Coordinates of C-alpha atoms and ligand atoms in Angstrom, one line a residue:
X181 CA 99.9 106.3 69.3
X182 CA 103.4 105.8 68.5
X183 CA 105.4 105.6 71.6
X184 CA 108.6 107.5 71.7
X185 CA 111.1 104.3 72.1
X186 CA 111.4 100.7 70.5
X187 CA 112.0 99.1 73.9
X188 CA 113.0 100.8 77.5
X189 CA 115.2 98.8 79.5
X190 CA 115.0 99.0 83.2
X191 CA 118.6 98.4 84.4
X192 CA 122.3 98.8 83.1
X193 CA 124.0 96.0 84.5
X194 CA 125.0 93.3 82.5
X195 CA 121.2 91.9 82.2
X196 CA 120.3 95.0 80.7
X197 CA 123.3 95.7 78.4
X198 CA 122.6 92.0 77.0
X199 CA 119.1 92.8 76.4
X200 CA 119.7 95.9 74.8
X201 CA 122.5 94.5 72.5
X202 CA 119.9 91.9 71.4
X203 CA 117.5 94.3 70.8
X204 CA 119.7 95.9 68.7
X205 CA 120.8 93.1 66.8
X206 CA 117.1 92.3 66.3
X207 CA 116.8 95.8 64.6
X208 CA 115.7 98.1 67.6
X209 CA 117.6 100.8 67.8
X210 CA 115.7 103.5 69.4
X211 CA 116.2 102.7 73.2
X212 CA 116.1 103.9 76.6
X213 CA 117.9 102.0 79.5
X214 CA 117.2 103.4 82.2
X215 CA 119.2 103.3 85.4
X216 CA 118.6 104.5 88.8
X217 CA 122.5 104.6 90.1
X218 CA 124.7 107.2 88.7
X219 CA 126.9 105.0 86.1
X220 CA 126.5 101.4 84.2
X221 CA 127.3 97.9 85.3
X222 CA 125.3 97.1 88.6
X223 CA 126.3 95.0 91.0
X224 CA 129.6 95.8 90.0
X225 CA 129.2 99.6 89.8
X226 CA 127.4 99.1 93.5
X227 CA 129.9 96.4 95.7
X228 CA 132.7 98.0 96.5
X229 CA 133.9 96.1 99.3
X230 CA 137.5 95.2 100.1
X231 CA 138.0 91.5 98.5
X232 CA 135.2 92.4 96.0
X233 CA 135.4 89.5 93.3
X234 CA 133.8 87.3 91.4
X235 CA 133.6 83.8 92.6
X236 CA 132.4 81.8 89.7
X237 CA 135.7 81.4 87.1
X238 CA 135.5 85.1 85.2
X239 CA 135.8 82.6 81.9
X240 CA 132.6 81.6 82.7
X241 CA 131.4 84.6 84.4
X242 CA 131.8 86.8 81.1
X243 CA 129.3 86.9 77.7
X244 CA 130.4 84.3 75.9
X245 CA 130.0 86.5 72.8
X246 CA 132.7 89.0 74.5
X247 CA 135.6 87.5 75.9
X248 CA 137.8 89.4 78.0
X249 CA 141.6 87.9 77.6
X250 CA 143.0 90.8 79.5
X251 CA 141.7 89.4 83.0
X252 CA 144.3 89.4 85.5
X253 CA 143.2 86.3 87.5
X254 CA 141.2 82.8 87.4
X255 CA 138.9 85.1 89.4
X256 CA 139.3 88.2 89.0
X257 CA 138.8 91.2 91.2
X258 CA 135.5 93.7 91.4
X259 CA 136.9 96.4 89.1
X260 CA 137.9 94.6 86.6
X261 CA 134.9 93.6 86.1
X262 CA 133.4 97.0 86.2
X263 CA 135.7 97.9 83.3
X264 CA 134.4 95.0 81.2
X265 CA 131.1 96.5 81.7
X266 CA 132.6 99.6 80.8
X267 CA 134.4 98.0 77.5
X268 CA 131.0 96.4 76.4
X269 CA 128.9 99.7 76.7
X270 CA 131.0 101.0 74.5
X271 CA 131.9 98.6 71.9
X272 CA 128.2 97.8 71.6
X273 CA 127.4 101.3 71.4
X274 CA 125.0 101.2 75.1
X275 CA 126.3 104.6 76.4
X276 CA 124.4 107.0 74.3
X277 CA 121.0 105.1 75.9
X278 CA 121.4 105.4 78.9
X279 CA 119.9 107.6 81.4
X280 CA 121.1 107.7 84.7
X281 CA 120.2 108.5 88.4
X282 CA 116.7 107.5 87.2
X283 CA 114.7 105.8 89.2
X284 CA 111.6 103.8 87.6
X285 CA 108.5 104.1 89.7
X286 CA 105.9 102.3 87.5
X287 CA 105.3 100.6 84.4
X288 CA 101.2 100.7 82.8
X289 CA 100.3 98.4 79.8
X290 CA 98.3 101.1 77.3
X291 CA 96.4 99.2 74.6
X292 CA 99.5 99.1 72.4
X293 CA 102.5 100.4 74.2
X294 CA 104.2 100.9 77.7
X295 CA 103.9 103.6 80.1
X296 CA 106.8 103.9 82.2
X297 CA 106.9 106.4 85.5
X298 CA 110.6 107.3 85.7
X299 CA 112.0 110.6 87.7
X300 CA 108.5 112.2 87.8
X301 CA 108.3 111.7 83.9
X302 CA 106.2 109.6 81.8
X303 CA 108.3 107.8 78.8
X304 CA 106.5 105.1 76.5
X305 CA 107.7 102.9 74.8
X306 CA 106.3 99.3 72.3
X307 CA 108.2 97.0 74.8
X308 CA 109.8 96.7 78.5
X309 CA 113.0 94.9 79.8
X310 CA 113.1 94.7 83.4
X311 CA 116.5 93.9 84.7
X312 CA 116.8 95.3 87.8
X313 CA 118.7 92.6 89.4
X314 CA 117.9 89.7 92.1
X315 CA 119.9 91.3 94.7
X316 CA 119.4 94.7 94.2
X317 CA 117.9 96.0 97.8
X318 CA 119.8 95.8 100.4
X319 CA 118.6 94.6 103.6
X320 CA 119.2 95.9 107.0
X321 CA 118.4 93.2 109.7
X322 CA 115.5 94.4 112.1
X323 CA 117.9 94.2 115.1
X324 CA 116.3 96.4 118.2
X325 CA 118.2 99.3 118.8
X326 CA 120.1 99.6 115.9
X327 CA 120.0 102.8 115.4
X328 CA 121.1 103.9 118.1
X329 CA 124.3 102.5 117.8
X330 CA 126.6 105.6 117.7
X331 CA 129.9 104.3 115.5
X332 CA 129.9 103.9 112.1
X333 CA 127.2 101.5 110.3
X334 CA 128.1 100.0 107.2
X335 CA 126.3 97.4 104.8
X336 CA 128.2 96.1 102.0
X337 CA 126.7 97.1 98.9
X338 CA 127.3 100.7 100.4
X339 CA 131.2 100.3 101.4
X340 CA 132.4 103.7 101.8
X341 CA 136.5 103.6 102.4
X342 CA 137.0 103.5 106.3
X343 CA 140.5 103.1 107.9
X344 CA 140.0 100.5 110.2
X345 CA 143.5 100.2 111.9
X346 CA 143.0 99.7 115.9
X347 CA 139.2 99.7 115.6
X348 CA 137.1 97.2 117.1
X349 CA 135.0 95.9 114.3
X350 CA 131.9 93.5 114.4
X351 CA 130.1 91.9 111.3
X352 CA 127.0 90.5 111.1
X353 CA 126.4 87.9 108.8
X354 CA 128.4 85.1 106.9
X355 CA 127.0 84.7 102.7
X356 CA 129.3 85.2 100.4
X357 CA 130.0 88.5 100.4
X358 CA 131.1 88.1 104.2
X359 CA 133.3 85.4 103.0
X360 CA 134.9 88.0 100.9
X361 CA 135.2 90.5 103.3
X362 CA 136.3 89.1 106.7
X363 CA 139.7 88.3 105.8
X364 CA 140.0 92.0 105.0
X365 CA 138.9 93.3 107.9
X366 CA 140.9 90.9 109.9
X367 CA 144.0 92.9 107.8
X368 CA 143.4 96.0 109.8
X369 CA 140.9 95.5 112.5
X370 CA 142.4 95.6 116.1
X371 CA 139.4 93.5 117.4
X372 CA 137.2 91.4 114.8
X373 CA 133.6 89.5 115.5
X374 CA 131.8 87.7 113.4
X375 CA 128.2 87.1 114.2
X376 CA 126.4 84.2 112.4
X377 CA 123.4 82.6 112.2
X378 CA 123.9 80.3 109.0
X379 CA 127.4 78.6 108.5
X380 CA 128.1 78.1 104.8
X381 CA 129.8 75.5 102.6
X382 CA 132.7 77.1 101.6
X383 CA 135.2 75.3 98.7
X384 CA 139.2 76.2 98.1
X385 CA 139.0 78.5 95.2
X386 CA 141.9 77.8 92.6
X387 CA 142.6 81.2 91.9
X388 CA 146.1 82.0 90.0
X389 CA 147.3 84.6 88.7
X390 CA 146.8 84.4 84.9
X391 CA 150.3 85.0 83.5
X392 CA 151.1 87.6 80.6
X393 CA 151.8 84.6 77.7
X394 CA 148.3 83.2 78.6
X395 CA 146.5 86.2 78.0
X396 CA 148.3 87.2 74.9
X397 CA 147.7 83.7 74.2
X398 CA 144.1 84.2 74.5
X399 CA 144.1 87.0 72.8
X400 CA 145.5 86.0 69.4
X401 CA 143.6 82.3 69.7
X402 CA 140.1 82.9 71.2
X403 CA 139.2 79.3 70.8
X404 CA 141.8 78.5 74.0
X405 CA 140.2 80.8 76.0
X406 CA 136.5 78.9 75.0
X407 CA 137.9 75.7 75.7
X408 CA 139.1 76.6 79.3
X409 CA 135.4 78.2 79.3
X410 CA 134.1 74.6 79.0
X411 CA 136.2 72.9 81.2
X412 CA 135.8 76.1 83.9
X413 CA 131.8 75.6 83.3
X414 CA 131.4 72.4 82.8
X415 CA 133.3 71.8 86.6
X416 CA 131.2 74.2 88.1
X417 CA 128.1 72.8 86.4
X418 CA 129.0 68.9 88.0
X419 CA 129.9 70.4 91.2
X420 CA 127.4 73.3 91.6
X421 CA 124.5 72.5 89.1
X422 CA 124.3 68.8 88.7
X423 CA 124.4 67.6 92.4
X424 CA 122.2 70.5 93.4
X425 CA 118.9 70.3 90.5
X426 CA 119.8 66.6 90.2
X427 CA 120.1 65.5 93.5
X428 CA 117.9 62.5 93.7
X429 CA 120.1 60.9 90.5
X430 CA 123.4 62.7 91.4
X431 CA 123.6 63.0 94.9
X432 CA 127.0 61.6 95.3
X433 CA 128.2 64.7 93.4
X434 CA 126.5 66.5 96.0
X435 CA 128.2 64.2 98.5
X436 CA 131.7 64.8 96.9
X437 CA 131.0 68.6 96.9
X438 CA 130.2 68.8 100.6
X439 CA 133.4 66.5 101.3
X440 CA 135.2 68.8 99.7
X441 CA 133.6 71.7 102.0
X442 CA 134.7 69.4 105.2
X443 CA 138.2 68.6 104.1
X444 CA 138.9 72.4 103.2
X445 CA 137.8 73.3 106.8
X446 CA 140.1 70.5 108.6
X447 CA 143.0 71.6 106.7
X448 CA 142.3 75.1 108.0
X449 CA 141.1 74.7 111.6
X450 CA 142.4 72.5 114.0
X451 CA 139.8 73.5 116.7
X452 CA 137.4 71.0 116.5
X453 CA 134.7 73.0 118.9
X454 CA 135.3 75.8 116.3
X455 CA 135.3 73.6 113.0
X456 CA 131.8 72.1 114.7
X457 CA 130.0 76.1 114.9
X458 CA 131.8 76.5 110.9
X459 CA 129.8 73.5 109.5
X460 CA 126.7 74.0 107.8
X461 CA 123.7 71.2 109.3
X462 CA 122.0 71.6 106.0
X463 CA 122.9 69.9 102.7
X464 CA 125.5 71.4 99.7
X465 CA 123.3 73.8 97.5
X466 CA 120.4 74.4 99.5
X467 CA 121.7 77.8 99.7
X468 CA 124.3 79.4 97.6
X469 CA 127.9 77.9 98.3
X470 CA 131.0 79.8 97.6
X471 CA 134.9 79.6 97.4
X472 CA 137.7 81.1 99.3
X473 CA 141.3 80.3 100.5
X474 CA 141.5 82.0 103.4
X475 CA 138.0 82.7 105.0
X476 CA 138.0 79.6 107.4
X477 CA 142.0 80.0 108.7
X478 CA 141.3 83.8 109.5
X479 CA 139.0 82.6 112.6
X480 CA 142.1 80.7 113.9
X481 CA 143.7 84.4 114.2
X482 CA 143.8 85.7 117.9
X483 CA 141.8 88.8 117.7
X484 CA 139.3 87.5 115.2
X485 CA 136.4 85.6 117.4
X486 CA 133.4 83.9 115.9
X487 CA 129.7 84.7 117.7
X488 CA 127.0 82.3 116.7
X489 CA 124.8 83.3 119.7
X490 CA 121.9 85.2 118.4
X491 CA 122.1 89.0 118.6
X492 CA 119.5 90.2 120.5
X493 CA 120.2 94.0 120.7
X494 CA 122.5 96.7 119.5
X495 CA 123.1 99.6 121.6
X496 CA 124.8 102.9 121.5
X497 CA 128.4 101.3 122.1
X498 CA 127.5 97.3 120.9
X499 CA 126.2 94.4 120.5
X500 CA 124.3 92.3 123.0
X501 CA 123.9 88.4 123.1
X502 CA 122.9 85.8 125.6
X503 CA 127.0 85.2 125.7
X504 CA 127.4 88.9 127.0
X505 CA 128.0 92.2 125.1
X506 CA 130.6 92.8 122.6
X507 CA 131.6 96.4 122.5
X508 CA 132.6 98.1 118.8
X509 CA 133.7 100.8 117.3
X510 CA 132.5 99.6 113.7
X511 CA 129.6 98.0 112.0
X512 CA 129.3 95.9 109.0
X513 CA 126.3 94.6 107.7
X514 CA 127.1 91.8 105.6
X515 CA 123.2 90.8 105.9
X516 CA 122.3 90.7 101.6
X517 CA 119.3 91.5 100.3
X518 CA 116.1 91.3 99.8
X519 CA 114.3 89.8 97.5
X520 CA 110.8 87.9 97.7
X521 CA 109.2 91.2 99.5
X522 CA 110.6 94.1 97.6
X523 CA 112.3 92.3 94.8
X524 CA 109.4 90.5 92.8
X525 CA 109.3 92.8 90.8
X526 CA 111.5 95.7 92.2
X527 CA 108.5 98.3 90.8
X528 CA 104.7 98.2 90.2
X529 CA 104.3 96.8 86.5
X530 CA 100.1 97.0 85.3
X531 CA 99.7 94.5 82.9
X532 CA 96.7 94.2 80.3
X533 CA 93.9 94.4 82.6
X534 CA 95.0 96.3 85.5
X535 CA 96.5 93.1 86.9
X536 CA 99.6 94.3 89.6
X537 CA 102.4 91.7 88.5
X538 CA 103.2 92.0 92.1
X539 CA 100.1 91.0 93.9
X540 CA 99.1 88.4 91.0
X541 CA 102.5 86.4 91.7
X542 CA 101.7 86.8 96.0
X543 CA 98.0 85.7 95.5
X544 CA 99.2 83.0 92.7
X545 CA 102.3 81.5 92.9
X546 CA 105.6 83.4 91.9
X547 CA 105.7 82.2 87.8
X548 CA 106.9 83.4 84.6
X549 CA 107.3 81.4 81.2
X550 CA 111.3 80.3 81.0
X551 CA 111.9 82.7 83.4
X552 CA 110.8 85.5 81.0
X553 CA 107.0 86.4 80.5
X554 CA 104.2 86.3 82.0
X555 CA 100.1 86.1 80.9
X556 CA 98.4 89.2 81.1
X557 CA 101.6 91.2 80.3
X558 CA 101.8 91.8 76.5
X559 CA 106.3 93.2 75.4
X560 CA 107.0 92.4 78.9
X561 CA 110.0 90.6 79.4
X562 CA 111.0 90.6 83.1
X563 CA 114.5 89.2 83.5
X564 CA 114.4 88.8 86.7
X565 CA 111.7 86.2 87.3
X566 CA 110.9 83.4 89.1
X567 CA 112.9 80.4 87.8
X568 CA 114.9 82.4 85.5
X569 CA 118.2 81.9 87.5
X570 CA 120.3 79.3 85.9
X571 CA 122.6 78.5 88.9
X572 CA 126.2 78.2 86.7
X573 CA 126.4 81.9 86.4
X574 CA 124.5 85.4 85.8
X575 CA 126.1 85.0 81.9
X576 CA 124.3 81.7 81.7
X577 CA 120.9 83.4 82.5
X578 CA 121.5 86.3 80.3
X579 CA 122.3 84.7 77.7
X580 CA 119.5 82.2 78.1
X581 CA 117.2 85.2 77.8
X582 CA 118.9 86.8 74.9
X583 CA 118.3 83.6 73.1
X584 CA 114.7 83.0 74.0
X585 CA 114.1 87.1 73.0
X586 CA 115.9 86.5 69.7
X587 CA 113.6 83.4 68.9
X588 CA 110.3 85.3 70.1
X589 CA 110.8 88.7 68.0
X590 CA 111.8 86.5 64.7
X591 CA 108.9 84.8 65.0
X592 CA 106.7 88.1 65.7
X593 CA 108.6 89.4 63.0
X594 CA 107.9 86.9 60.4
X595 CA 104.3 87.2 61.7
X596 CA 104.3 90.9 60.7
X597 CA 102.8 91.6 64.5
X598 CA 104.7 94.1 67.1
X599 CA 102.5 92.7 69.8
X600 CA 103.3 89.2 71.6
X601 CA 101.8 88.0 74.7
X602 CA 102.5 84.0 75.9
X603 CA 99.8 82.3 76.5
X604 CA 98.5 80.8 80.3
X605 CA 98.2 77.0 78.7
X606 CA 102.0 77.3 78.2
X607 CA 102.6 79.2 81.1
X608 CA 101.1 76.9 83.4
X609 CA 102.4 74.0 81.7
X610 CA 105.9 75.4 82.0
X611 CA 105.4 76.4 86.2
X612 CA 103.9 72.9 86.5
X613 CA 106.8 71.0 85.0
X614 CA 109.5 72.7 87.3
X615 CA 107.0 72.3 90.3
X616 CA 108.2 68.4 89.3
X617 CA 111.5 68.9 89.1
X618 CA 112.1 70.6 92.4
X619 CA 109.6 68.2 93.8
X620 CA 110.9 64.6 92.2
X621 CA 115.1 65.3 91.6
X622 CA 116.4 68.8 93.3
X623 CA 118.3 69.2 96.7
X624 CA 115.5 71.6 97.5
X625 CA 112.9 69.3 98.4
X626 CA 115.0 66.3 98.9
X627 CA 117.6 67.3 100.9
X628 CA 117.7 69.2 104.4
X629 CA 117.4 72.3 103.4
X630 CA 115.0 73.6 106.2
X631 CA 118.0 75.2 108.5
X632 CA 119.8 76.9 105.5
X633 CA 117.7 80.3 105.4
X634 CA 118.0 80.1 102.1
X635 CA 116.9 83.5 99.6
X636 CA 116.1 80.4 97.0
X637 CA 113.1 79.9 99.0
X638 CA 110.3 82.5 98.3
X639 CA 108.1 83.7 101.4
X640 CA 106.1 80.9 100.9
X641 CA 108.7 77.8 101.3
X642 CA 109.3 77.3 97.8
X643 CA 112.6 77.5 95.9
X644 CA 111.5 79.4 92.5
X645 CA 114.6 81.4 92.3
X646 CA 116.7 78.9 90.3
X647 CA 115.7 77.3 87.4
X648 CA 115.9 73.5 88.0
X649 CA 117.4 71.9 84.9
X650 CA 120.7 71.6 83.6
X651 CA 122.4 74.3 81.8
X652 CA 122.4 72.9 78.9
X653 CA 118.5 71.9 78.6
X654 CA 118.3 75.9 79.8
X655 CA 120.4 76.8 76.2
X656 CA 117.9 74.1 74.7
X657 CA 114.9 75.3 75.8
X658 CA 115.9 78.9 74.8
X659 CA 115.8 78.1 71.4
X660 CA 113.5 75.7 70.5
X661 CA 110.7 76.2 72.9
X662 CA 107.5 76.4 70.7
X663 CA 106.7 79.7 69.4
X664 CA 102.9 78.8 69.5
X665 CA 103.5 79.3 72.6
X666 CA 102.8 82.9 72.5
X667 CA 99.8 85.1 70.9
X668 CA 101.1 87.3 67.8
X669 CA 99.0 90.6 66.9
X670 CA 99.6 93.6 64.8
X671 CA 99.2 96.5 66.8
X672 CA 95.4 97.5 67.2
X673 CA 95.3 100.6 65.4
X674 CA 96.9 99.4 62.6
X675 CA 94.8 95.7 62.7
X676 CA 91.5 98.5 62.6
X677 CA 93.6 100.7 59.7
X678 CA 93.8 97.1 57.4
X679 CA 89.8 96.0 58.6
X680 CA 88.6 99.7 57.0
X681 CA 90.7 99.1 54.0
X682 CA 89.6 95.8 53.6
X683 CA 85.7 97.6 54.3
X684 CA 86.9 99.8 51.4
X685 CA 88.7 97.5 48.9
X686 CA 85.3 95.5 49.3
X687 CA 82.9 98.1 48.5
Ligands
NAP733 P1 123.4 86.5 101.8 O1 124.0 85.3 101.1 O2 121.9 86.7 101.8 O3 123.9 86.5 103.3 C1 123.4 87.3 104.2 C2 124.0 86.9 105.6 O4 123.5 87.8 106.6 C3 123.6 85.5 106.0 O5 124.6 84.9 106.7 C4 122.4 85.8 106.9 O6 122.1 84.8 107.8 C5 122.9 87.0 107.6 N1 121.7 87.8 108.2 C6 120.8 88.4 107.5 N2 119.9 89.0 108.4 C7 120.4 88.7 109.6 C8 119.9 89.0 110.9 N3 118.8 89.7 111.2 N4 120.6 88.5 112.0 C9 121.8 87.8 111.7 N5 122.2 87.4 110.5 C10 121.5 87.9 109.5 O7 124.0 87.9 101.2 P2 125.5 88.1 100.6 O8 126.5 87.5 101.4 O9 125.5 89.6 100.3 O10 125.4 87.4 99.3 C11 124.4 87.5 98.4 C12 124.7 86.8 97.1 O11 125.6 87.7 96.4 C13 125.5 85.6 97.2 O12 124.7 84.5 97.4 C14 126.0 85.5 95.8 O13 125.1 85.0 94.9 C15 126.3 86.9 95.5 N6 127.7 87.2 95.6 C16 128.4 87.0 94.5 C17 129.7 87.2 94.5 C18 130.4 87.0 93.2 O14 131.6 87.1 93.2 N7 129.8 86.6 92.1 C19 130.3 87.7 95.6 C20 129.6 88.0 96.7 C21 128.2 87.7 96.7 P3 121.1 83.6 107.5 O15 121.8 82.8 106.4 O16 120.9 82.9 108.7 O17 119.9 84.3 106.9

């Protein structure tokens, strides 16, 4: 049959949108991208948190193919990034796509084509893009009594505006979105605890303002605003790639990193019983760092206090821990998401022969070719994947993946096939060489990682989230990897359509 789309694209974030604008550079033009909340750019249509913002340089944190020169700052604030996603929608022509308030259900391989279970409606189409996101389901921590508290529960990645002026305010947790968010509710909050179970290696974050002449500067000459790209990246990649996938030949960077951490924390707090309860036990990188200026001095504020007794339950007016009870009138659940149970993949995707991607990566080991596709799965490219995540930034990965897609359709192309599938030789070849790295050189399995509570680690102790080379060897691999790698087939009706007319030509 011929399906009704060239490719559907599960997600309109900025995997998704990349995807979709190599698709169409690649010639596919009939799409569907399909999105399940009601507007385009994901996390950054969902967060919207007070302190939202990115904290990897937005140089870096942008497509490299679409710079923005109109961002205000180094890092620059949620909705500016939402805008961008807005901008590059439209200039890449996205909009008319996209379907929202769509939620995919399931996804069936059929002989030649995708079925794909969206809103109660079957779509098809030759080829599938997940990109629903790594943290894409928020998690609410399984905290007896919860629900009975009887204020106002919150988690981040469903902020709805509250006026918190004279309210007593607790939050649980302490990632990096907490990091963001505490020293706003300190602003407002007449009473503010912060309950955590992981500390975590926070860096100064040199955020300036960028001034008007810089970005008309960038503007007119784009190759300035590449070359503060590279320096930007390339500092991040020493400080949060090298010393984290090379530890065992780079660990001083790690050492310098975590240094850094501990001399950002003296400067800010003088208490040393409070500096001791702020220090992470486990090594830089284990778990995601991040930056901030003024997340460590806020707990030396008088009505901010910092709980690192466990919480052991909620009730209808607080919080209860072996320390005593800490009444609120506000609840924030800074407590991420999940990923390794609901995420992996985020709906049931059938592959060739009936295989559930889901249970095959629980029963196997979580695995996908460059962080792309997977055996069994013919035009499935799952963006999300087990070591897919190149740690610099999201643009890294994404672009990464647009590179690898690029190489694999030319090469179907030129092939005159539609169908590709890689095969399990390469596929097991490529999980069992970053088995060794994470083994032999990263932090993971060399450092002490085993307090960090780390979502790098899957369910089963292993860290397959990030993809454990450099960035660069990531670009590399992208677009050289062998493209024997993957079986190439005309579709089958039209491989038995050319066997009859050879039958006939013969006869
Ligand atoms: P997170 O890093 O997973 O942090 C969740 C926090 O909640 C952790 O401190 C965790 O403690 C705590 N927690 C979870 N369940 C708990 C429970 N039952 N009891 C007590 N504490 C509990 O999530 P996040 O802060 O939302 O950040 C997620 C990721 O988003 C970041 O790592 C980063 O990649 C990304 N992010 C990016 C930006 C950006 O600007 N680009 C900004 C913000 C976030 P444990 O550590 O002990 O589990």
């Amino acid at each position: 049959m011929t399906p009704q789309y060239d490719a559907i694209v599960v997600g309109a974030g900025f995997g998704g949108m990349g995807a979709a604008i190599e698709l169409k550079r690649l010639g596919h033009h009939d799409l569907l991208i399909l999105e399940r909340e009601d507007d385009l750019g994901g996390t950054w249509h969902v967060n919207r948190y007070p302190g939202l913002a990115v904290d990897i340089p937005s140089s870096t944190y942008s497509y490299s193919f679409e710079p923005n020169p109109h961002w205000s700052r180094l890092f620059a604030p949620g909705e500016e990034l939402k805008r961008y996603a807005e901008h590059v929608a439209d200039k890449y022509d996205l909009r008319p796509s996209m379907r929202f308030g769509v939620e995919v259900t399931g996804a069936a391989w059929r002989d030649d084509h995708w079925e794909v279970t969206a809103g109660g409606e079957t779509v098809t189409a030759r080829y599938l893009v997940t990109a629903t996101g790594f943290l894409s389901m928020p998690k609410t921590p399984d905290i007896a009594g919860i629900d009975t508290f009887a204020g106002k529960v919150v988690h981040t990645a469903a902020w709805e505006p509250t006026d918190l002026t004279g309210k007593r305010v607790a939050i649980i947790g302490t990632g990096a979105t907490a990091v963001q968010l505490i020293p706003e509710l300190a602003k407002s909050a007449s009473a503010l605890t912060v309950f955590q179970r992981t500390p975590i290696w926070v860096s100064p974050k040199p955020d300036y303002r960028i001034p008007r002449a810089a970005r008309t500067l960038f503007a007119r000459l784009p190759f300035v605003q590449r070359a503060v790209r590279w320096l930007g990246s390339s500092i991040l990649e020493l400080m949060m790639i090298s010393g984290v996938v090379h530890y065992k030949q780079l660990r001083i960077a790690n050492r310098l990193a975590e240094r850094w951490c501990r001399t950002h924390l003296h400067r800010q707090v003088r208490d040393p019983g409070l500096r001791r309860k702020l220090t992470p036990d486990y090594s830089f990188g284990c778990k995601r760092p991040t930056f901030s200026n003024d997340y460590f001095r806020t707990f030396t504020k008088p009505h901010v206090h910092l709980e690192t007794a466990t919480v052991e339950r909620i009730d209808a007016t607080g919080l209860v821990t072996a320390n005593g009870r800490v009444d609120v009138d506000v609840l924030v659940l800074a407590t991420g998401f999940d990923l390794w149970d609901t995420n992996f993949p985020a709906f049931e995707v059938i592959g060739r022969d009936g295989e559930d991607l889901g249970a095959w990566w629980r029963q196997n080991r979580f695995q996908a070719y460059e962080g792309v596709t997977v055996p069994g799965f013919p035009n499935y490219l799952s963006l999300n994947s087990p070591y897919s995540y190149s740690g610099l930034s999201y643009f890294t990965t994404i672009e990464c993946q647009m590179t690898h897609m690029r190489r694999l359709f030319t090469a179907m192309r030129a092939r005159n096939a539609q169908l590709f599938e890689v095969t399990r030789q390469a596929n097991d070849e490529f999980l069992e060489r970053m088995r060794t790295k994470v083994a032999r050189n990263s932090v993971f399995s060399l450092g002490q990682c085993a307090t960090a509570h780390s979502y790098y680690f899957n369910q089963h102790g292993e860290a397959t989230l990030l993809r454990p080379t450099s960035t660069i060897s990531a670009h590399r691999a992208a677009s050289r990897f062998p493209v024997e790698h993957y079986k190439y087939s005309p579709i089958p009706a039209e491989a038995h359509r050319a066997r009859l007319n050879g039958r006939r030509e013969s006869a």
